[in-house]
CSV table of N, CA, C and O in Angstrom, one decimal:
chain,number,residue,atom,x,y,z
A,1,ALA,N,1.3,14.2,-5.0
A,1,ALA,CA,2.4,14.0,-3.9
A,1,ALA,C,3.2,13.2,-4.3
A,1,ALA,O,4.1,13.9,-3.3
A,2,CYS,N,3.8,12.8,-5.2
A,2,CYS,CA,4.8,12.0,-5.0
A,2,CYS,C,5.5,12.9,-6.4
A,2,CYS,O,6.6,12.1,-6.5
A,3,GLY,N,4.8,13.5,-7.0
A,3,GLY,CA,6.1,14.5,-8.0
A,3,GLY,C,6.6,13.3,-9.1
A,3,GLY,O,7.3,13.8,-10.0
A,4,ILE,N,5.4,12.5,-9.2
A,4,ILE,CA,5.2,11.1,-10.6
A,4,ILE,C,5.0,12.0,-11.7
A,4,ILE,O,4.0,12.3,-11.9
A,5,THR,N,5.6,12.1,-13.4
A,5,THR,CA,4.9,12.2,-14.3
A,5,THR,C,4.4,11.1,-14.8
A,5,THR,O,5.5,10.3,-14.9
A,6,VAL,N,3.3,11.0,-15.0
A,6,VAL,CA,2.8,9.5,-15.5
A,6,VAL,C,2.5,9.6,-17.2
A,6,VAL,O,2.0,10.7,-17.9
A,7,ASP,N,3.3,8.9,-17.9
A,7,ASP,CA,2.9,8.8,-19.1
A,7,ASP,C,1.9,8.1,-19.5
A,7,ASP,O,1.8,6.7,-19.2
A,8,ASP,N,1.0,8.6,-20.2
A,8,ASP,CA,-0.5,7.9,-20.8
A,8,ASP,C,-0.2,7.0,-21.3
A,8,ASP,O,-1.1,5.9,-21.3
A,9,THR,N,0.7,6.7,-22.3
A,9,THR,CA,0.8,5.6,-23.2
A,9,THR,C,1.2,4.1,-22.3
A,9,THR,O,1.2,3.0,-23.0
A,10,LEU,N,1.9,4.4,-20.8
A,10,LEU,CA,2.0,3.4,-20.1
A,10,LEU,C,1.2,3.4,-19.4
A,10,LEU,O,1.3,2.6,-18.6
A,11,LEU,N,0.2,4.0,-19.1
A,11,LEU,CA,-0.9,4.0,-17.7
A,11,LEU,C,-1.4,2.4,-17.6
A,11,LEU,O,-1.1,2.4,-16.6
A,12,ASP,N,-1.9,1.7,-18.6
A,12,ASP,CA,-2.3,0.7,-18.5
A,12,ASP,C,-1.4,-0.5,-17.7
A,12,ASP,O,-2.0,-1.3,-17.2
A,13,ALA,N,-0.2,-0.3,-18.3
A,13,ALA,CA,0.9,-1.3,-17.9
A,13,ALA,C,1.5,-1.1,-15.8
A,13,ALA,O,1.6,-1.8,-15.6
A,14,TYR,N,1.1,0.2,-16.1
A,14,TYR,CA,1.2,1.1,-14.8
A,14,TYR,C,0.2,0.4,-13.6
A,14,TYR,O,0.5,0.1,-12.5
A,15,ALA,N,-0.9,0.3,-14.1
A,15,ALA,CA,-2.0,-0.2,-13.4
A,15,ALA,C,-2.1,-1.3,-13.3
A,15,ALA,O,-2.6,-1.9,-12.1
A,16,ASP,N,-1.9,-2.4,-14.4
A,16,ASP,CA,-1.8,-3.9,-14.2
A,16,ASP,C,-0.3,-4.0,-12.9
A,16,ASP,O,-0.5,-4.9,-12.2
A,17,ALA,N,0.8,-3.6,-13.1
A,17,ALA,CA,1.4,-3.8,-12.1
A,17,ALA,C,1.7,-3.2,-10.6
A,17,ALA,O,1.6,-4.1,-9.9
A,18,ALA,N,0.4,-2.3,-10.2
A,18,ALA,CA,-0.1,-2.0,-9.0
A,18,ALA,C,-1.1,-2.5,-8.7
A,18,ALA,O,-1.6,-2.6,-7.8
A,19,SER,N,-1.5,-3.7,-9.5
A,19,SER,CA,-2.9,-4.1,-9.0
A,19,SER,C,-2.6,-5.3,-8.0
A,19,SER,O,-1.3,-5.6,-7.5
A,20,PHE,N,-3.5,-5.9,-7.0
A,20,PHE,CA,-3.3,-6.8,-6.1
A,20,PHE,C,-2.3,-8.3,-6.2
A,20,PHE,O,-1.0,-8.4,-5.8
A,21,ASP,N,-2.9,-8.7,-7.7
A,21,ASP,CA,-2.3,-10.0,-8.0
A,21,ASP,C,-0.9,-10.0,-8.1
A,21,ASP,O,0.2,-10.2,-8.1
A,22,SER,N,-0.2,-8.5,-8.8
A,22,SER,CA,0.9,-8.4,-9.5
A,22,SER,C,2.0,-7.7,-8.3
A,22,SER,O,3.1,-8.5,-7.9
A,23,MET,N,1.1,-7.2,-6.9
A,23,MET,CA,1.9,-6.9,-6.0
A,23,MET,C,2.0,-8.3,-5.4
A,23,MET,O,3.9,-8.4,-4.6
A,24,LYS,N,1.3,-9.0,-4.9
A,24,LYS,CA,1.5,-10.4,-3.9
A,24,LYS,C,2.4,-11.2,-4.9
A,24,LYS,O,3.5,-12.1,-4.2
A,25,LYS,N,2.3,-11.1,-6.6
A,25,LYS,CA,3.1,-11.9,-7.2
A,25,LYS,C,4.7,-11.6,-6.8
A,25,LYS,O,5.8,-12.3,-7.0
A,26,ASN,N,5.0,-10.3,-7.0
A,26,ASN,CA,6.4,-9.6,-6.9
A,26,ASN,C,6.4,-9.0,-5.6
A,26,ASN,O,7.4,-8.4,-4.9
A,27,ALA,N,6.0,-9.9,-4.4
A,27,ALA,CA,5.9,-9.5,-2.9
A,27,ALA,C,7.3,-9.2,-2.2
A,27,ALA,O,7.8,-8.4,-1.5
A,28,ASP,N,8.4,-9.9,-3.2
A,28,ASP,CA,9.6,-9.6,-2.3
A,28,ASP,C,10.2,-8.5,-2.7
A,28,ASP,O,11.0,-7.5,-2.0
A,29,GLN,N,10.0,-7.6,-3.8
A,29,GLN,CA,10.1,-6.5,-4.3
A,29,GLN,C,9.2,-5.3,-3.6
A,29,GLN,O,9.5,-3.9,-3.3
A,30,PHE,N,7.9,-5.4,-3.3
A,30,PHE,CA,7.2,-4.8,-2.7
A,30,PHE,C,6.6,-4.5,-1.3
A,30,PHE,O,6.3,-3.8,-0.8
A,31,ALA,N,6.9,-5.6,-0.8
A,31,ALA,CA,6.3,-5.8,0.6
A,31,ALA,C,7.4,-4.8,1.6
A,31,ALA,O,8.8,-4.9,1.7
A,32,PRO,N,7.1,-4.1,2.5
A,32,PRO,CA,7.8,-3.3,3.5
A,32,PRO,C,9.2,-4.1,4.1
A,32,PRO,O,8.6,-5.2,4.6
A,33,GLN,N,9.8,-3.7,3.9
A,33,GLN,CA,10.8,-4.5,5.1
A,33,GLN,C,11.0,-5.6,4.5
A,33,GLN,O,11.5,-6.7,5.2
A,34,SER,N,10.9,-6.2,3.5
A,34,SER,CA,11.3,-7.0,2.6
A,34,SER,C,12.5,-7.6,2.9
A,34,SER,O,13.5,-7.0,2.8
A,35,GLY,N,12.8,-9.0,3.4
A,35,GLY,CA,14.4,-9.3,3.6
A,35,GLY,C,14.8,-9.8,4.9
A,35,GLY,O,15.7,-9.8,5.2
A,36,THR,N,13.8,-8.5,5.8
A,36,THR,CA,14.1,-8.4,7.6
A,36,THR,C,13.8,-9.4,8.2
A,36,THR,O,14.4,-9.2,9.3
A,37,GLY,N,12.9,-10.6,7.7
A,37,GLY,CA,12.4,-11.2,8.7
A,37,GLY,C,11.0,-10.6,9.2
A,37,GLY,O,10.4,-11.3,10.4
A,38,LEU,N,10.6,-10.1,8.8
A,38,LEU,CA,9.3,-9.0,9.4
A,38,LEU,C,8.2,-10.3,9.0
A,38,LEU,O,7.5,-10.5,9.6
A,39,TRP,N,8.2,-10.5,7.8
A,39,TRP,CA,7.1,-11.6,7.5
A,39,TRP,C,8.1,-13.0,7.7
A,39,TRP,O,8.6,-13.0,6.7
A,40,LYS,N,7.2,-13.9,7.9
A,40,LYS,CA,7.6,-15.4,7.5
A,40,LYS,C,7.7,-15.6,6.0
A,40,LYS,O,8.7,-16.2,5.7
A,41,ALA,N,6.6,-14.9,5.1
A,41,ALA,CA,7.1,-15.1,3.7
A,41,ALA,C,6.7,-13.5,3.5
A,41,ALA,O,5.6,-12.9,3.8
A,42,GLU,N,7.3,-12.7,2.6
A,42,GLU,CA,7.2,-11.7,2.0
A,42,GLU,C,5.7,-11.6,1.1
A,42,GLU,O,4.8,-10.5,1.2
A,43,LYS,N,4.9,-12.7,0.6
A,43,LYS,CA,3.8,-12.4,-0.1
A,43,LYS,C,2.6,-12.4,1.3
A,43,LYS,O,1.3,-12.3,1.1
A,44,ASP,N,3.0,-12.5,2.7
A,44,ASP,CA,2.0,-12.6,3.7
A,44,ASP,C,1.6,-10.7,3.8
A,44,ASP,O,0.4,-11.1,4.5
A,45,PHE,N,2.2,-10.2,3.4
A,45,PHE,CA,1.7,-9.0,3.7
A,45,PHE,C,0.5,-8.7,2.6
A,45,PHE,O,-0.4,-7.7,3.1
A,46,PHE,N,0.6,-9.4,1.2
A,46,PHE,CA,-0.6,-9.1,0.5
A,46,PHE,C,-1.4,-10.5,0.7
A,46,PHE,O,-2.0,-11.0,-0.3
A,47,ALA,N,-2.1,-10.3,1.9
A,47,ALA,CA,-2.4,-11.6,2.6
A,47,ALA,C,-3.5,-12.2,1.6
A,47,ALA,O,-4.2,-13.2,1.0
A,48,ASN,N,-4.8,-11.1,1.5
A,48,ASN,CA,-6.1,-11.4,0.8
A,48,ASN,C,-6.5,-10.1,0.3
A,48,ASN,O,-7.7,-10.3,-0.3
A,49,GLY,N,-6.1,-9.0,0.4
A,49,GLY,CA,-6.9,-7.8,-0.1
A,49,GLY,C,-7.9,-6.8,0.4
A,49,GLY,O,-8.1,-6.0,-0.1
A,50,ASN,N,-7.4,-7.6,1.8
A,50,ASN,CA,-8.6,-6.8,2.8
A,50,ASN,C,-8.1,-5.8,3.1
A,50,ASN,O,-6.4,-5.3,3.2
A,51,SER,N,-8.5,-4.4,3.3
A,51,SER,CA,-8.4,-3.2,4.0
A,51,SER,C,-7.6,-2.8,5.2
A,51,SER,O,-8.3,-3.7,6.1
A,52,GLN,N,-6.5,-2.5,5.4
A,52,GLN,CA,-5.9,-2.1,6.5
A,52,GLN,C,-5.4,-3.5,7.5
A,52,GLN,O,-5.8,-3.2,8.6
A,53,GLN,N,-5.4,-4.3,6.8
A,53,GLN,CA,-4.8,-5.5,7.6
A,53,GLN,C,-3.6,-5.4,8.3
A,53,GLN,O,-3.4,-6.0,9.4
A,54,TRP,N,-3.2,-4.4,7.7
A,54,TRP,CA,-1.5,-4.1,8.3
A,54,TRP,C,-1.5,-3.2,9.5
A,54,TRP,O,-0.5,-3.4,9.9
A,55,LYS,N,-2.6,-2.6,10.1
A,55,LYS,CA,-2.2,-1.8,11.3
A,55,LYS,C,-2.2,-2.5,12.8
A,55,LYS,O,-1.6,-2.2,13.4
A,56,ASP,N,-2.6,-3.6,12.5
A,56,ASP,CA,-2.2,-4.4,13.7
A,56,ASP,C,-0.6,-5.0,13.7
A,56,ASP,O,-0.2,-5.7,14.7
A,57,LYS,N,-0.2,-4.6,13.0
A,57,LYS,CA,1.4,-4.6,13.0
A,57,LYS,C,2.4,-3.6,13.2
A,57,LYS,O,3.7,-3.6,13.4
A,58,LEU,N,1.5,-2.4,13.0
A,58,LEU,CA,2.4,-1.2,13.6
A,58,LEU,C,2.1,-0.9,15.0
A,58,LEU,O,1.1,-1.0,15.8
A,59,THR,N,2.9,0.0,15.9
A,59,THR,CA,2.5,0.5,17.0
A,59,THR,C,1.9,1.7,17.3
A,59,THR,O,1.6,2.3,15.5
A,60,ASP,N,1.1,2.3,18.2
A,60,ASP,CA,0.4,3.6,18.0
A,60,ASP,C,0.7,4.2,17.6
A,60,ASP,O,0.4,5.3,16.8
A,61,ALA,N,2.5,4.6,18.1
A,61,ALA,CA,3.3,5.6,17.3
A,61,ALA,C,3.1,6.0,15.9
A,61,ALA,O,3.1,6.8,15.1
A,62,GLU,N,3.5,4.4,15.4
A,62,GLU,CA,3.7,4.2,13.8
A,62,GLU,C,2.2,4.9,13.2
A,62,GLU,O,2.4,5.4,11.8
A,63,LEU,N,1.4,4.2,13.9
A,63,LEU,CA,-0.1,4.5,13.3
A,63,LEU,C,-0.2,6.1,13.3
A,63,LEU,O,-1.0,6.8,12.4
A,64,ALA,N,0.0,6.7,13.9
A,64,ALA,CA,0.0,8.3,14.5
A,64,ALA,C,0.9,9.1,13.2
A,64,ALA,O,0.2,9.9,12.8
A,65,ALA,N,1.8,8.5,13.3
A,65,ALA,CA,2.6,9.1,12.0
A,65,ALA,C,2.4,9.0,10.6
A,65,ALA,O,2.1,9.7,10.2
A,66,PHE,N,1.7,7.7,10.8
A,66,PHE,CA,1.0,7.3,9.3
A,66,PHE,C,0.0,8.4,9.1
A,66,PHE,O,-0.4,8.9,7.9
A,67,ASP,N,-1.3,8.6,9.9
A,67,ASP,CA,-1.9,9.5,9.7
A,67,ASP,C,-1.3,11.2,9.9
A,67,ASP,O,-2.5,11.6,9.1
A,68,THR,N,-0.8,11.2,10.5
A,68,THR,CA,-0.2,12.5,10.2
A,68,THR,C,0.3,12.7,9.0
A,68,THR,O,-0.1,13.7,8.2
A,69,ARG,N,1.0,11.9,8.1
A,69,ARG,CA,2.0,11.8,6.8
A,69,ARG,C,0.5,12.2,5.8
A,69,ARG,O,0.7,13.0,4.8
A,70,ILE,N,-0.4,10.9,5.8
A,70,ILE,CA,-1.1,11.1,5.0
A,70,ILE,C,-2.2,12.4,4.9
A,70,ILE,O,-2.8,12.6,3.8
A,71,SER,N,-2.5,12.7,6.2
A,71,SER,CA,-3.4,14.1,5.9
A,71,SER,C,-2.5,15.1,5.4
A,71,SER,O,-3.3,15.9,5.1
A,72,GLU,N,-1.3,15.1,5.7
A,72,GLU,CA,-0.4,15.9,5.0
A,72,GLU,C,-0.6,15.9,3.1
A,72,GLU,O,0.0,16.9,2.5
A,73,LEU,N,-0.8,14.8,2.8
A,73,LEU,CA,-0.2,14.6,1.2
A,73,LEU,C,-1.7,14.5,0.3
A,73,LEU,O,-2.1,14.6,-0.5
A,74,LEU,N,-3.0,14.1,1.2
A,74,LEU,CA,-3.9,13.7,0.6
A,74,LEU,C,-5.4,14.4,1.4
A,74,LEU,O,-5.4,14.4,2.6
A,75,PRO,N,-6.5,14.9,0.7
A,75,PRO,CA,-7.3,15.5,1.2
A,75,PRO,C,-8.2,13.9,2.0
A,75,PRO,O,-8.2,13.2,1.3
A,76,ALA,N,-9.0,14.2,3.3
A,76,ALA,CA,-9.8,13.8,3.8
A,76,ALA,C,-10.4,12.6,3.0
A,76,ALA,O,-10.0,11.3,3.4
A,77,ASP,N,-11.3,13.2,1.8
A,77,ASP,CA,-12.0,12.2,1.0
A,77,ASP,C,-11.2,11.2,-0.1
A,77,ASP,O,-11.5,9.9,0.1
A,78,GLU,N,-9.9,11.7,-0.6
A,78,GLU,CA,-8.9,10.9,-1.0
A,78,GLU,C,-8.5,9.8,-0.2
A,78,GLU,O,-8.2,8.7,-0.4
A,79,ALA,N,-8.0,10.2,1.1
A,79,ALA,CA,-7.2,9.8,2.0
A,79,ALA,C,-8.3,8.1,2.4
A,79,ALA,O,-7.7,6.9,2.5
A,80,ARG,N,-9.6,8.6,2.4
A,80,ARG,CA,-10.5,7.6,2.8
A,80,ARG,C,-10.7,6.4,1.8
A,80,ARG,O,-10.9,5.5,1.9
A,81,TRP,N,-10.8,7.2,0.7
A,81,TRP,CA,-10.7,6.3,-0.8
A,81,TRP,C,-9.4,5.3,-1.2
A,81,TRP,O,-9.9,4.2,-1.5
A,82,MET,N,-8.5,6.0,-0.7
A,82,MET,CA,-6.9,4.8,-1.0
A,82,MET,C,-7.0,4.1,0.4
A,82,MET,O,-6.7,2.7,-0.1
A,83,LEU,N,-7.6,4.2,1.2
A,83,LEU,CA,-7.8,3.6,2.8
A,83,LEU,C,-8.6,1.9,2.6
A,83,LEU,O,-8.8,1.0,2.8
A,84,ASN,N,-10.0,2.7,1.9
A,84,ASN,CA,-11.1,1.6,1.8
A,84,ASN,C,-11.7,1.7,0.7
A,84,ASN,O,-12.6,0.8,0.4
A,85,GLY,N,-10.9,2.2,-0.2
A,85,GLY,CA,-11.7,1.7,-1.4
A,85,GLY,C,-13.1,2.5,-1.7
A,85,GLY,O,-13.5,3.4,-1.0
A,86,ASN,N,-14.2,1.9,-2.6
A,86,ASN,CA,-15.6,2.5,-2.7
A,86,ASN,C,-16.2,2.2,-1.7
A,86,ASN,O,-17.3,2.9,-1.5
A,87,GLY,N,-16.3,1.3,-0.9
A,87,GLY,CA,-17.1,0.4,-0.1
A,87,GLY,C,-17.0,0.9,1.5
A,87,GLY,O,-16.3,1.7,1.7
């Protein structure tokens, strides 16, 4: 969906960088709208790793736009996995 070619020799490093702990540690770089005052602290975006805590921060129009865009990018089963994990 993103058109990114993954170098298999760097896959472990990519997976580590995308982990919850790494994202929270580097929240200033990864939190949406970092530095704009949306978050009291950018690490708050990565509060505890529970799925979809962000939904209460968006308007109904923003949620609808998200749903539309994710359905354009992923089949329904892949979108469910991305949003909810295996459980």
